PDB file of C-alpha atoms and ligand atoms in Angstrom:
ATOM      1  CA  MET A   1       0.000   0.000   0.000  1.00 68.00           C
ATOM      2  CA  GLU A   2       1.303   3.406  -1.004  1.00 79.00           C
ATOM      3  CA  GLU A   3       2.639   5.642   1.796  1.00 89.00           C
ATOM      4  CA  ILE A   4       2.243   9.351   1.213  1.00 91.00           C
ATOM      5  CA  ARG A   5       2.921  12.502   3.175  1.00 93.00           C
ATOM      6  CA  LEU A   6       0.019  13.621   5.313  1.00 94.00           C
ATOM      7  CA  GLN A   7      -0.378  17.021   3.597  1.00 91.00           C
ATOM      8  CA  LYS A   8      -0.410  15.344   0.183  1.00 90.00           C
ATOM      9  CA  TYR A   9      -2.952  12.808   1.399  1.00 90.00           C
ATOM     10  CA  ILE A  10      -5.242  15.580   2.660  1.00 90.00           C
ATOM     11  CA  ALA A  11      -4.893  17.413  -0.658  1.00 86.00           C
ATOM     12  CA  GLU A  12      -5.701  14.231  -2.603  1.00 83.00           C
ATOM     13  CA  CYS A  13      -8.860  13.796  -0.549  1.00 84.00           C
ATOM     14  CA  GLY A  14      -9.975  17.074  -2.085  1.00 78.00           C
ATOM     15  CA  VAL A  15     -10.386  18.764   1.297  1.00 80.00           C
ATOM     16  CA  ALA A  16      -7.695  21.437   1.015  1.00 82.00           C
ATOM     17  CA  SER A  17      -4.714  22.435  -1.073  1.00 82.00           C
ATOM     18  CA  ARG A  18      -1.370  21.049   0.027  1.00 85.00           C
ATOM     19  CA  ARG A  19      -0.352  24.412   1.477  1.00 87.00           C
ATOM     20  CA  LYS A  20      -3.647  24.783   3.355  1.00 89.00           C
ATOM     21  CA  ALA A  21      -3.225  21.216   4.634  1.00 91.00           C
ATOM     22  CA  GLU A  22       0.191  22.174   6.050  1.00 93.00           C
ATOM     23  CA  GLU A  23      -1.439  25.091   7.861  1.00 93.00           C
ATOM     24  CA  LEU A  24      -4.126  22.790   9.285  1.00 93.00           C
ATOM     25  CA  ILE A  25      -1.435  20.403  10.528  1.00 95.00           C
ATOM     26  CA  ALA A  26       0.590  23.242  12.068  1.00 94.00           C
ATOM     27  CA  GLN A  27      -2.558  24.515  13.794  1.00 94.00           C
ATOM     28  CA  GLY A  28      -3.044  21.123  15.467  1.00 95.00           C
ATOM     29  CA  ARG A  29      -6.335  20.484  13.696  1.00 95.00           C
ATOM     30  CA  VAL A  30      -5.313  17.159  12.126  1.00 95.00           C
ATOM     31  CA  LYS A  31      -5.371  13.768  13.848  1.00 96.00           C
ATOM     32  CA  VAL A  32      -4.009  10.469  12.558  1.00 96.00           C
ATOM     33  CA  ASN A  33      -5.467   7.394  14.235  1.00 96.00           C
ATOM     34  CA  GLY A  34      -6.772   9.583  17.030  1.00 95.00           C
ATOM     35  CA  ILE A  35      -3.474  11.358  17.727  1.00 95.00           C
ATOM     36  CA  THR A  36      -2.933  15.040  16.894  1.00 96.00           C
ATOM     37  CA  VAL A  37      -0.065  15.510  14.473  1.00 94.00           C
ATOM     38  CA  THR A  38       1.736  18.822  14.154  1.00 94.00           C
ATOM     39  CA  GLU A  39       4.944  17.792  12.414  1.00 90.00           C
ATOM     40  CA  MET A  40       5.090  17.798   8.610  1.00 88.00           C
ATOM     41  CA  GLY A  41       7.074  14.722   7.675  1.00 82.00           C
ATOM     42  CA  ILE A  42       4.721  11.912   8.659  1.00 93.00           C
ATOM     43  CA  LYS A  43       3.480   9.440   6.086  1.00 94.00           C
ATOM     44  CA  VAL A  44       0.113   7.727   5.956  1.00 94.00           C
ATOM     45  CA  THR A  45      -1.603   5.013   3.942  1.00 89.00           C
ATOM     46  CA  GLU A  46      -5.278   4.528   3.123  1.00 83.00           C
ATOM     47  CA  LYS A  47      -5.547   2.318   6.227  1.00 88.00           C
ATOM     48  CA  ASP A  48      -4.866   5.241   8.560  1.00 92.00           C
ATOM     49  CA  VAL A  49      -7.774   7.255   9.915  1.00 93.00           C
ATOM     50  CA  VAL A  50      -7.177  10.922   9.201  1.00 94.00           C
ATOM     51  CA  GLU A  51      -9.414  13.559  10.800  1.00 95.00           C
ATOM     52  CA  ILE A  52      -9.595  17.316  10.388  1.00 93.00           C
ATOM     53  CA  ASP A  53     -11.392  19.167  13.160  1.00 92.00           C
ATOM     54  CA  GLY A  54     -12.718  15.805  14.317  1.00 93.00           C
ATOM     55  CA  LYS A  55     -14.198  14.872  10.930  1.00 91.00           C
ATOM     56  CA  PRO A  56     -12.753  11.888   9.059  1.00 91.00           C
ATOM     57  CA  VAL A  57     -11.444  12.542   5.556  1.00 89.00           C
ATOM     58  CA  LYS A  58     -11.207   9.704   3.060  1.00 86.00           C
ATOM     59  CA  LYS A  59      -9.605   9.389  -0.290  1.00 79.00           C
ATOM     60  CA  GLU A  60     -12.312   8.914  -2.883  1.00 75.00           C
ATOM     61  CA  GLU A  61     -11.061   6.216  -5.204  1.00 76.00           C
ATOM     62  CA  LYS A  62     -11.349   7.074  -8.854  1.00 85.00           C
ATOM     63  CA  LYS A  63     -13.896   4.831 -10.573  1.00 91.00           C
ATOM     64  CA  VAL A  64     -12.437   2.702 -13.324  1.00 95.00           C
ATOM     65  CA  TYR A  65     -14.156   0.564 -15.941  1.00 97.00           C
ATOM     66  CA  ILE A  66     -12.102  -1.896 -17.912  1.00 98.00           C
ATOM     67  CA  ALA A  67     -12.710  -4.238 -20.843  1.00 98.00           C
ATOM     68  CA  LEU A  68     -10.328  -7.197 -20.899  1.00 98.00           C
ATOM     69  CA  ASN A  69      -9.852  -9.925 -23.478  1.00 98.00           C
ATOM     70  CA  LYS A  70      -9.458 -12.944 -21.212  1.00 98.00           C
ATOM     71  CA  PRO A  71      -7.427 -15.798 -22.642  1.00 98.00           C
ATOM     72  CA  VAL A  72      -8.368 -19.421 -21.860  1.00 98.00           C
ATOM     73  CA  GLY A  73      -6.533 -20.561 -18.721  1.00 96.00           C
ATOM     74  CA  TYR A  74      -7.387 -17.611 -16.478  1.00 96.00           C
ATOM     75  CA  ILE A  75      -9.935 -17.737 -13.715  1.00 96.00           C
ATOM     76  CA  SER A  76     -12.394 -14.851 -13.581  1.00 94.00           C
ATOM     77  CA  SER A  77     -12.638 -14.541  -9.799  1.00 85.00           C
ATOM     78  CA  ALA A  78     -10.298 -12.391  -7.749  1.00 78.00           C
ATOM     79  CA  LYS A  79      -8.638 -15.412  -6.099  1.00 79.00           C
ATOM     80  CA  ASP A  80      -8.320 -19.086  -6.950  1.00 82.00           C
ATOM     81  CA  GLN A  81      -8.058 -21.870  -4.380  1.00 84.00           C
ATOM     82  CA  PHE A  82      -5.798 -23.842  -6.741  1.00 88.00           C
ATOM     83  CA  GLY A  83      -3.445 -20.927  -7.364  1.00 88.00           C
ATOM     84  CA  ARG A  84      -4.288 -20.650 -11.060  1.00 91.00           C
ATOM     85  CA  PRO A  85      -3.741 -17.292 -12.776  1.00 95.00           C
ATOM     86  CA  THR A  86      -6.641 -14.864 -12.452  1.00 96.00           C
ATOM     87  CA  VAL A  87      -7.892 -12.012 -14.611  1.00 97.00           C
ATOM     88  CA  LEU A  88      -6.445  -9.636 -12.001  1.00 95.00           C
ATOM     89  CA  ASP A  89      -2.954 -10.792 -13.017  1.00 95.00           C
ATOM     90  CA  LEU A  90      -3.691  -9.302 -16.450  1.00 96.00           C
ATOM     91  CA  VAL A  91      -4.566  -5.868 -15.081  1.00 96.00           C
ATOM     92  CA  SER A  92      -1.785  -5.594 -12.501  1.00 91.00           C
ATOM     93  CA  ASP A  93      -0.800  -2.248 -14.047  1.00 90.00           C
ATOM     94  CA  VAL A  94      -4.136  -0.737 -12.938  1.00 91.00           C
ATOM     95  CA  GLN A  95      -3.682   1.263  -9.690  1.00 83.00           C
ATOM     96  CA  GLU A  96      -7.225   0.850  -8.376  1.00 86.00           C
ATOM     97  CA  ARG A  97      -8.526  -2.355  -6.800  1.00 85.00           C
ATOM     98  CA  VAL A  98     -10.858  -3.682  -9.462  1.00 92.00           C
ATOM     99  CA  PHE A  99     -13.037  -6.778  -9.532  1.00 93.00           C
ATOM    100  CA  PRO A 100     -14.456  -8.814 -12.397  1.00 94.00           C
ATOM    101  CA  VAL A 101     -18.096  -8.160 -13.300  1.00 94.00           C
ATOM    102  CA  GLY A 102     -19.734 -11.568 -13.534  1.00 91.00           C
ATOM    103  CA  ARG A 103     -17.940 -14.670 -14.733  1.00 91.00           C
ATOM    104  CA  LEU A 104     -16.328 -16.208 -17.737  1.00 96.00           C
ATOM    105  CA  ASP A 105     -15.297 -19.863 -17.490  1.00 96.00           C
ATOM    106  CA  TYR A 106     -11.655 -20.873 -17.171  1.00 96.00           C
ATOM    107  CA  ASP A 107     -11.933 -22.495 -20.616  1.00 97.00           C
ATOM    108  CA  THR A 108     -13.784 -19.556 -22.251  1.00 98.00           C
ATOM    109  CA  SER A 109     -11.972 -16.591 -23.765  1.00 98.00           C
ATOM    110  CA  GLY A 110     -13.085 -13.089 -24.638  1.00 98.00           C
ATOM    111  CA  LEU A 111     -14.680 -10.037 -23.157  1.00 98.00           C
ATOM    112  CA  ILE A 112     -14.924  -9.547 -19.424  1.00 98.00           C
ATOM    113  CA  LEU A 113     -15.444  -6.228 -17.645  1.00 97.00           C
ATOM    114  CA  LEU A 114     -13.711  -5.169 -14.441  1.00 97.00           C
ATOM    115  CA  THR A 115     -14.487  -2.234 -12.179  1.00 95.00           C
ATOM    116  CA  ASN A 116     -14.278  -0.845  -8.646  1.00 91.00           C
ATOM    117  CA  ASP A 117     -17.835   0.520  -8.956  1.00 91.00           C
ATOM    118  CA  GLY A 118     -20.214  -1.722  -7.022  1.00 89.00           C
ATOM    119  CA  ASP A 119     -23.362  -0.081  -8.458  1.00 89.00           C
ATOM    120  CA  PHE A 120     -22.135  -0.729 -11.976  1.00 92.00           C
ATOM    121  CA  THR A 121     -21.501  -4.394 -11.130  1.00 91.00           C
ATOM    122  CA  TYR A 122     -24.990  -4.657  -9.669  1.00 88.00           C
ATOM    123  CA  ARG A 123     -26.589  -3.129 -12.782  1.00 88.00           C
ATOM    124  CA  LEU A 124     -24.744  -5.526 -15.054  1.00 91.00           C
ATOM    125  CA  THR A 125     -25.243  -8.716 -13.112  1.00 87.00           C
ATOM    126  CA  HIS A 126     -28.802  -8.390 -11.841  1.00 84.00           C
ATOM    127  CA  PRO A 127     -31.007 -10.692 -13.978  1.00 79.00           C
ATOM    128  CA  LYS A 128     -33.770  -8.066 -14.278  1.00 82.00           C
ATOM    129  CA  HIS A 129     -31.528  -5.933 -16.487  1.00 82.00           C
ATOM    130  CA  GLU A 130     -31.218  -8.691 -19.094  1.00 85.00           C
ATOM    131  CA  ILE A 131     -28.027  -7.425 -20.664  1.00 93.00           C
ATOM    132  CA  MET A 132     -27.347  -9.001 -24.026  1.00 95.00           C
ATOM    133  CA  LYS A 133     -24.205 -11.138 -24.240  1.00 97.00           C
ATOM    134  CA  VAL A 134     -22.921 -12.426 -27.543  1.00 98.00           C
ATOM    135  CA  TYR A 135     -20.649 -15.442 -27.962  1.00 98.00           C
ATOM    136  CA  GLU A 136     -18.892 -17.038 -30.858  1.00 98.00           C
ATOM    137  CA  ALA A 137     -18.947 -20.801 -30.375  1.00 98.00           C
ATOM    138  CA  VAL A 138     -17.388 -23.660 -32.278  1.00 98.00           C
ATOM    139  CA  LEU A 139     -19.592 -26.710 -31.797  1.00 98.00           C
ATOM    140  CA  ASN A 140     -19.142 -30.377 -32.428  1.00 98.00           C
ATOM    141  CA  GLY A 141     -21.816 -31.465 -34.895  1.00 98.00           C
ATOM    142  CA  VAL A 142     -24.422 -29.705 -36.943  1.00 98.00           C
ATOM    143  CA  PRO A 143     -27.668 -28.658 -35.255  1.00 98.00           C
ATOM    144  CA  LYS A 144     -30.951 -29.413 -37.019  1.00 97.00           C
ATOM    145  CA  LYS A 145     -33.475 -26.681 -37.701  1.00 97.00           C
ATOM    146  CA  GLU A 146     -35.692 -27.970 -34.853  1.00 97.00           C
ATOM    147  CA  ASP A 147     -32.725 -27.903 -32.474  1.00 97.00           C
ATOM    148  CA  ILE A 148     -32.058 -24.278 -33.304  1.00 98.00           C
ATOM    149  CA  GLU A 149     -35.725 -23.455 -32.750  1.00 98.00           C
ATOM    150  CA  ARG A 150     -35.657 -25.179 -29.350  1.00 97.00           C
ATOM    151  CA  PHE A 151     -32.440 -23.359 -28.501  1.00 98.00           C
ATOM    152  CA  GLU A 152     -33.996 -20.002 -29.354  1.00 98.00           C
ATOM    153  CA  LYS A 153     -37.342 -20.612 -27.619  1.00 98.00           C
ATOM    154  CA  GLY A 154     -36.051 -21.996 -24.331  1.00 97.00           C
ATOM    155  CA  LEU A 155     -34.418 -25.193 -23.129  1.00 97.00           C
ATOM    156  CA  LYS A 156     -34.827 -26.964 -19.819  1.00 96.00           C
ATOM    157  CA  ILE A 157     -31.472 -26.894 -18.108  1.00 95.00           C
ATOM    158  CA  ASP A 158     -30.989 -28.147 -14.564  1.00 90.00           C
ATOM    159  CA  ASP A 159     -34.043 -26.632 -12.842  1.00 91.00           C
ATOM    160  CA  TYR A 160     -34.821 -23.712 -15.124  1.00 93.00           C
ATOM    161  CA  ILE A 161     -35.991 -22.877 -18.642  1.00 96.00           C
ATOM    162  CA  THR A 162     -33.682 -20.578 -20.546  1.00 96.00           C
ATOM    163  CA  SER A 163     -35.172 -17.310 -21.779  1.00 95.00           C
ATOM    164  CA  PRO A 164     -35.330 -16.535 -25.513  1.00 95.00           C
ATOM    165  CA  ALA A 165     -31.938 -16.671 -27.204  1.00 97.00           C
ATOM    166  CA  GLU A 166     -30.553 -16.320 -30.710  1.00 98.00           C
ATOM    167  CA  PHE A 167     -28.535 -18.837 -32.671  1.00 98.00           C
ATOM    168  CA  GLU A 168     -27.026 -17.908 -36.019  1.00 98.00           C
ATOM    169  CA  ILE A 169     -24.849 -20.284 -38.031  1.00 98.00           C
ATOM    170  CA  LEU A 170     -21.737 -18.489 -39.294  1.00 98.00           C
ATOM    171  CA  LYS A 171     -19.904 -21.471 -40.756  1.00 97.00           C
ATOM    172  CA  CYS A 172     -20.410 -25.183 -41.083  1.00 96.00           C
ATOM    173  CA  ASP A 173     -18.112 -27.844 -42.539  1.00 95.00           C
ATOM    174  CA  GLY A 174     -20.435 -30.794 -42.024  1.00 93.00           C
ATOM    175  CA  LYS A 175     -18.670 -31.883 -38.818  1.00 97.00           C
ATOM    176  CA  THR A 176     -18.399 -28.704 -36.794  1.00 98.00           C
ATOM    177  CA  THR A 177     -20.469 -25.539 -36.685  1.00 98.00           C
ATOM    178  CA  THR A 178     -19.416 -22.020 -35.839  1.00 98.00           C
ATOM    179  CA  ALA A 179     -22.327 -20.060 -34.414  1.00 98.00           C
ATOM    180  CA  LYS A 180     -23.084 -16.624 -33.037  1.00 98.00           C
ATOM    181  CA  ILE A 181     -25.083 -17.124 -29.862  1.00 98.00           C
ATOM    182  CA  THR A 182     -26.904 -14.351 -28.029  1.00 98.00           C
ATOM    183  CA  ILE A 183     -28.292 -14.770 -24.529  1.00 97.00           C
ATOM    184  CA  HIS A 184     -29.646 -12.330 -21.959  1.00 93.00           C
ATOM    185  CA  GLU A 185     -28.855 -14.347 -18.863  1.00 90.00           C
ATOM    186  CA  GLY A 186     -25.661 -15.470 -17.234  1.00 86.00           C
ATOM    187  CA  LYS A 187     -26.257 -18.760 -15.456  1.00 90.00           C
ATOM    188  CA  ASN A 188     -23.327 -21.004 -14.708  1.00 91.00           C
ATOM    189  CA  ARG A 189     -21.915 -22.522 -17.937  1.00 95.00           C
ATOM    190  CA  GLN A 190     -25.180 -21.650 -19.623  1.00 96.00           C
ATOM    191  CA  VAL A 191     -24.034 -21.571 -23.254  1.00 98.00           C
ATOM    192  CA  ARG A 192     -22.183 -24.885 -22.834  1.00 98.00           C
ATOM    193  CA  LYS A 193     -25.212 -26.509 -21.216  1.00 98.00           C
ATOM    194  CA  MET A 194     -27.566 -25.181 -23.914  1.00 98.00           C
ATOM    195  CA  CYS A 195     -25.331 -26.514 -26.673  1.00 98.00           C
ATOM    196  CA  ASP A 196     -25.034 -29.890 -24.906  1.00 98.00           C
ATOM    197  CA  LYS A 197     -28.808 -29.989 -24.761  1.00 97.00           C
ATOM    198  CA  ILE A 198     -29.146 -29.783 -28.550  1.00 98.00           C
ATOM    199  CA  GLY A 199     -26.464 -32.453 -28.980  1.00 98.00           C
ATOM    200  CA  CYS A 200     -23.693 -30.123 -30.186  1.00 98.00           C
ATOM    201  CA  PRO A 201     -21.155 -29.701 -27.384  1.00 98.00           C
ATOM    202  CA  VAL A 202     -18.932 -26.645 -27.325  1.00 98.00           C
ATOM    203  CA  ILE A 203     -15.375 -27.083 -28.566  1.00 98.00           C
ATOM    204  CA  LYS A 204     -14.408 -23.443 -28.229  1.00 98.00           C
ATOM    205  CA  LEU A 205     -16.202 -20.466 -26.720  1.00 98.00           C
ATOM    206  CA  LYS A 206     -15.439 -16.772 -26.890  1.00 98.00           C
ATOM    207  CA  ARG A 207     -17.517 -13.828 -25.674  1.00 98.00           C
ATOM    208  CA  ILE A 208     -17.503 -11.029 -28.203  1.00 98.00           C
ATOM    209  CA  SER A 209     -19.809  -8.450 -26.641  1.00 98.00           C
ATOM    210  CA  ILE A 210     -21.686  -7.394 -23.521  1.00 97.00           C
ATOM    211  CA  GLY A 211     -24.452  -4.874 -24.201  1.00 96.00           C
ATOM    212  CA  GLU A 212     -22.888  -2.079 -26.254  1.00 96.00           C
ATOM    213  CA  VAL A 213     -19.313  -3.084 -25.445  1.00 98.00           C
ATOM    214  CA  ASP A 214     -17.522  -5.043 -28.159  1.00 98.00           C
ATOM    215  CA  LEU A 215     -14.301  -6.957 -27.888  1.00 97.00           C
ATOM    216  CA  GLY A 216     -13.230  -5.183 -31.073  1.00 93.00           C
ATOM    217  CA  SER A 217      -9.525  -5.376 -31.804  1.00 93.00           C
ATOM    218  CA  LEU A 218      -8.385  -6.088 -28.232  1.00 97.00           C
ATOM    219  CA  LYS A 219      -5.828  -8.883 -28.349  1.00 98.00           C
ATOM    220  CA  GLU A 220      -5.877 -11.740 -25.840  1.00 98.00           C
ATOM    221  CA  GLY A 221      -4.535 -10.556 -22.490  1.00 98.00           C
ATOM    222  CA  GLU A 222      -4.982  -6.879 -23.418  1.00 98.00           C
ATOM    223  CA  TRP A 223      -7.297  -4.406 -21.712  1.00 98.00           C
ATOM    224  CA  ARG A 224      -8.661  -0.942 -22.357  1.00 97.00           C
ATOM    225  CA  ASN A 225     -10.771   1.605 -20.484  1.00 97.00           C
ATOM    226  CA  LEU A 226     -14.433   1.789 -21.426  1.00 98.00           C
ATOM    227  CA  THR A 227     -15.503   5.021 -23.111  1.00 97.00           C
ATOM    228  CA  SER A 228     -17.962   7.236 -21.228  1.00 96.00           C
ATOM    229  CA  LYS A 229     -20.577   6.357 -23.843  1.00 97.00           C
ATOM    230  CA  GLU A 230     -20.080   2.648 -23.098  1.00 97.00           C
ATOM    231  CA  ILE A 231     -20.292   3.239 -19.336  1.00 96.00           C
ATOM    232  CA  GLU A 232     -23.481   5.296 -19.700  1.00 95.00           C
ATOM    233  CA  SER A 233     -25.064   2.681 -21.952  1.00 95.00           C
ATOM    234  CA  PHE A 234     -25.605   0.497 -18.862  1.00 92.00           C
ATOM    235  CA  ASN A 235     -27.533   3.201 -16.957  1.00 87.00           C
TER     236      ASN A 235
HETATM  237  N1  URA B 301     -21.614 -19.585 -20.938  1.00 95.26           N
HETATM  238  C1  URA B 301     -20.733 -20.564 -20.700  1.00 95.26           C
HETATM  239  O1  URA B 301     -21.045 -21.726 -20.842  1.00 95.26           O
HETATM  240  N2  URA B 301     -19.503 -20.232 -20.324  1.00 95.26           N
HETATM  241  C2  URA B 301     -19.085 -18.959 -20.173  1.00 95.26           C
HETATM  242  O2  URA B 301     -17.931 -18.711 -19.815  1.00 95.26           O
HETATM  243  C3  URA B 301     -20.018 -17.949 -20.416  1.00 95.26           C
HETATM  244  C4  URA B 301     -21.275 -18.282 -20.792  1.00 95.26           C
END
């Protein structure tokens, strides 16, 4: 955790300029962890409780919104019990503490969003918002017309019926099929289970968009900040 000088910390909290902060310290109006500090040199971290005139001041963390192209072989939670690499390893150059929004399987690649904004995560992951997610899937086999209709209408998986989805064949060589699949839910391994259900198991799966955010030209392992238009599109 970064250690910074008290006057700089106060200035970064947006409470006072650095010079004004020095005056406040000299006047004995600043406490760190309950103790009045009047000397200038001391350093603090975000764990310390800083008060001015008895009121706590906190550093407001800048909100960040990231689109990452997750390669296969990375776990999309913040920590893994088996010590496998996580998506956070791919954004280690981001200063803020971000978390993945929703999940993408270890064996799935493509678009995943990360943020430190809890409201944003809530908006994206709550089922009532029905955000559209698009996948490109390579499947074993060739689905029949009736299978595609069943896929699009709703399939019984585990204990639920999937909501309407889209299935568009992009390529087919008689043995495997490449399809663009659109769903509005995000149940555990949902696309894989839906494809299993129509007898065409997934060989390869990649997410190419979430709502208005496209993977675009991001290479595997690369990330970018969302544009303000993309962030606002989820409001
Ligand atoms: N559906 C899946 O089966 N896997 C994913 O990673 C995402 C959606």
